C-alpha positions as YAML, in Angstrom:
chain: A
units: angstrom
residues:
- id: 1
  name: MET
  ca: [-3.95, 12.61, 6.40]
- id: 2
  name: THR
  ca: [-6.90, 13.26, 4.04]
- id: 3
  name: GLN
  ca: [-7.79, 16.80, 4.23]
- id: 4
  name: GLY
  ca: [-10.75, 18.40, 1.42]
- id: 5
  name: GLY
  ca: [-9.86, 15.28, -0.87]
- id: 6
  name: ILE
  ca: [-6.09, 15.88, -0.82]
- id: 7
  name: VAL
  ca: [-4.48, 12.89, -0.08]
- id: 8
  name: THR
  ca: [-1.15, 13.34, 1.43]
- id: 9
  name: GLN
  ca: [1.90, 11.38, -0.04]
- id: 10
  name: VAL
  ca: [4.77, 10.00, 1.92]
- id: 11
  name: PRO
  ca: [7.54, 8.65, 0.98]
- id: 12
  name: ALA
  ca: [8.51, 4.91, 1.93]
- id: 13
  name: ALA
  ca: [11.44, 5.74, 4.15]
- id: 14
  name: GLU
  ca: [8.65, 7.96, 6.44]
- id: 15
  name: VAL
  ca: [6.15, 5.42, 6.47]
- id: 16
  name: PRO
  ca: [6.14, 4.69, 10.58]
- id: 17
  name: ALA
  ca: [7.27, 1.19, 11.82]
- id: 18
  name: GLY
  ca: [3.97, -0.71, 12.13]
- id: 19
  name: ALA
  ca: [1.92, 1.43, 10.20]
- id: 20
  name: PHE
  ca: [-1.30, -0.25, 8.44]
- id: 21
  name: LEU
  ca: [-0.17, -0.93, 4.41]
- id: 22
  name: LEU
  ca: [-2.33, -1.80, 1.94]
- id: 23
  name: ASP
  ca: [-0.46, -3.17, -0.79]
- id: 24
  name: VAL
  ca: [-2.55, -2.80, -4.26]
- id: 25
  name: ARG
  ca: [0.07, -4.43, -6.75]
- id: 26
  name: GLU
  ca: [-1.04, -7.71, -8.74]
- id: 27
  name: ASP
  ca: [-0.55, -11.33, -7.49]
- id: 28
  name: ASP
  ca: [2.65, -11.79, -8.91]
- id: 29
  name: GLU
  ca: [4.11, -8.27, -7.35]
- id: 30
  name: TRP
  ca: [3.44, -9.36, -4.11]
- id: 31
  name: ASP
  ca: [4.93, -13.15, -4.29]
- id: 32
  name: ALA
  ca: [8.17, -11.24, -5.38]
- id: 33
  name: GLY
  ca: [8.47, -9.09, -2.21]
- id: 34
  name: HIS
  ca: [6.23, -7.27, 0.34]
- id: 35
  name: VAL
  ca: [5.94, -5.70, 3.26]
- id: 36
  name: ALA
  ca: [4.93, -8.30, 6.63]
- id: 37
  name: GLY
  ca: [1.96, -7.70, 7.66]
- id: 38
  name: ALA
  ca: [0.39, -5.39, 4.75]
- id: 39
  name: LEU
  ca: [-3.07, -6.31, 3.65]
- id: 40
  name: HIS
  ca: [-2.89, -7.57, -0.22]
- id: 41
  name: ILE
  ca: [-6.04, -6.35, -2.16]
- id: 42
  name: PRO
  ca: [-5.14, -5.90, -6.10]
- id: 43
  name: LEU
  ca: [-6.36, -2.75, -7.47]
- id: 44
  name: GLY
  ca: [-8.78, -4.10, -9.75]
- id: 45
  name: GLU
  ca: [-10.17, -6.25, -6.66]
- id: 46
  name: LEU
  ca: [-10.91, -3.04, -4.55]
- id: 47
  name: GLY
  ca: [-14.01, -1.91, -5.53]
- id: 48
  name: ALA
  ca: [-15.28, -5.62, -4.19]
- id: 49
  name: ARG
  ca: [-13.18, -6.43, -1.28]
- id: 50
  name: TYR
  ca: [-13.06, -2.78, 0.15]
- id: 51
  name: THR
  ca: [-14.69, -4.05, 3.53]
- id: 52
  name: GLU
  ca: [-11.61, -6.22, 4.42]
- id: 53
  name: ILE
  ca: [-9.71, -2.76, 5.17]
- id: 54
  name: GLU
  ca: [-9.95, -1.57, 8.80]
- id: 55
  name: ARG
  ca: [-10.96, 2.36, 9.44]
- id: 56
  name: ASP
  ca: [-9.70, 2.43, 13.04]
- id: 57
  name: ARG
  ca: [-6.06, 3.57, 12.13]
- id: 58
  name: PRO
  ca: [-4.57, 5.59, 9.38]
- id: 59
  name: LEU
  ca: [-4.02, 3.75, 6.43]
- id: 60
  name: PHE
  ca: [-0.94, 3.87, 3.82]
- id: 61
  name: VAL
  ca: [-1.57, 2.61, 0.45]
- id: 62
  name: ILE
  ca: [1.76, 1.30, -1.55]
- id: 63
  name: CYS
  ca: [2.29, -0.18, -5.26]
- id: 64
  name: ARG
  ca: [5.41, -0.50, -7.33]
- id: 65
  name: SER
  ca: [6.16, 3.12, -7.87]
- id: 66
  name: GLY
  ca: [2.89, 5.24, -6.31]
- id: 67
  name: ASN
  ca: [0.71, 5.35, -8.98]
- id: 68
  name: ARG
  ca: [-1.64, 3.08, -8.66]
- id: 69
  name: SER
  ca: [-1.54, 3.64, -4.89]
- id: 70
  name: GLY
  ca: [-2.32, 6.90, -5.48]
- id: 71
  name: HIS
  ca: [-5.72, 5.98, -7.39]
- id: 72
  name: ALA
  ca: [-6.86, 3.78, -4.66]
- id: 73
  name: ALA
  ca: [-6.03, 6.35, -2.04]
- id: 74
  name: HIS
  ca: [-8.28, 8.81, -3.22]
- id: 75
  name: ALA
  ca: [-10.86, 6.24, -3.76]
- id: 76
  name: LEU
  ca: [-10.71, 5.47, 0.01]
- id: 77
  name: ALA
  ca: [-10.66, 8.49, 0.90]
- id: 78
  name: GLY
  ca: [-13.80, 9.41, -0.94]
- id: 79
  name: ALA
  ca: [-15.24, 6.60, 0.95]
- id: 80
  name: GLY
  ca: [-13.96, 8.33, 4.32]
- id: 81
  name: TRP
  ca: [-10.87, 6.09, 5.23]
- id: 82
  name: ASP
  ca: [-7.80, 8.18, 6.68]
- id: 83
  name: VAL
  ca: [-5.27, 7.50, 4.23]
- id: 84
  name: ARG
  ca: [-1.52, 8.51, 2.94]
- id: 85
  name: ASN
  ca: [0.11, 7.22, -0.66]
- id: 86
  name: VAL
  ca: [3.14, 5.83, -0.38]
- id: 87
  name: SER
  ca: [4.60, 8.00, -3.23]
- id: 88
  name: ASP
  ca: [7.67, 6.50, -4.53]
- id: 89
  name: GLY
  ca: [5.84, 2.93, -3.69]
- id: 90
  name: MET
  ca: [8.05, -0.56, -3.14]
- id: 91
  name: MET
  ca: [10.79, 0.88, -5.41]
- id: 92
  name: GLY
  ca: [11.47, 3.53, -2.56]
- id: 93
  name: TRP
  ca: [10.60, 1.30, 0.22]
- id: 94
  name: GLN
  ca: [13.34, -1.31, -1.59]
- id: 95
  name: ALA
  ca: [15.88, 1.68, -1.81]
- id: 96
  name: ALA
  ca: [14.96, 2.61, 1.85]
- id: 97
  name: GLY
  ca: [16.10, -0.38, 3.12]
- id: 98
  name: ARG
  ca: [13.01, -1.33, 4.68]
- id: 99
  name: PRO
  ca: [12.44, -4.96, 5.57]
- id: 100
  name: MET
  ca: [10.36, -7.16, 3.23]
- id: 101
  name: THR
  ca: [9.34, -10.64, 2.66]
- id: 102
  name: SER
  ca: [8.57, -12.87, -0.33]
- id: 103
  name: GLU
  ca: [6.73, -16.34, -0.60]
- id: 104
  name: SER
  ca: [9.62, -17.51, -2.91]
- id: 105
  name: GLY
  ca: [12.46, -16.35, -0.87]
- id: 106
  name: ASN
  ca: [14.38, -14.64, -3.55]
- id: 107
  name: PRO
  ca: [15.37, -11.12, -3.15]
- id: 108
  name: TYR
  ca: [12.64, -8.26, -4.62]
- id: 109
  name: VAL
  ca: [13.15, -6.86, -7.50]
- id: 110
  name: ALA
  ca: [11.16, -3.50, -7.65]
...
């Protein structure tokens, strides 16, 4: 939840099933492994593509470690989204044994 410009930090293990995820990693990172159903907009493209992001439900932003997603989450919160940062990113997602998919079919390595 976003309150007063502060973005809530949520570990990957606590992201609700079916949550609306925005993955801000680069294309090669996405191709290596991502959460099925996540929206992929690399951080560098966010300023041009933010209109693709729904506003009607809470948004969880994820990257590899939580750093880039933190920057994206703060920017989106400032623009009015109800946003949370996945604090441990895809490394935490993988460590928690949460489901992932990849374009190549190879196992994801964070």
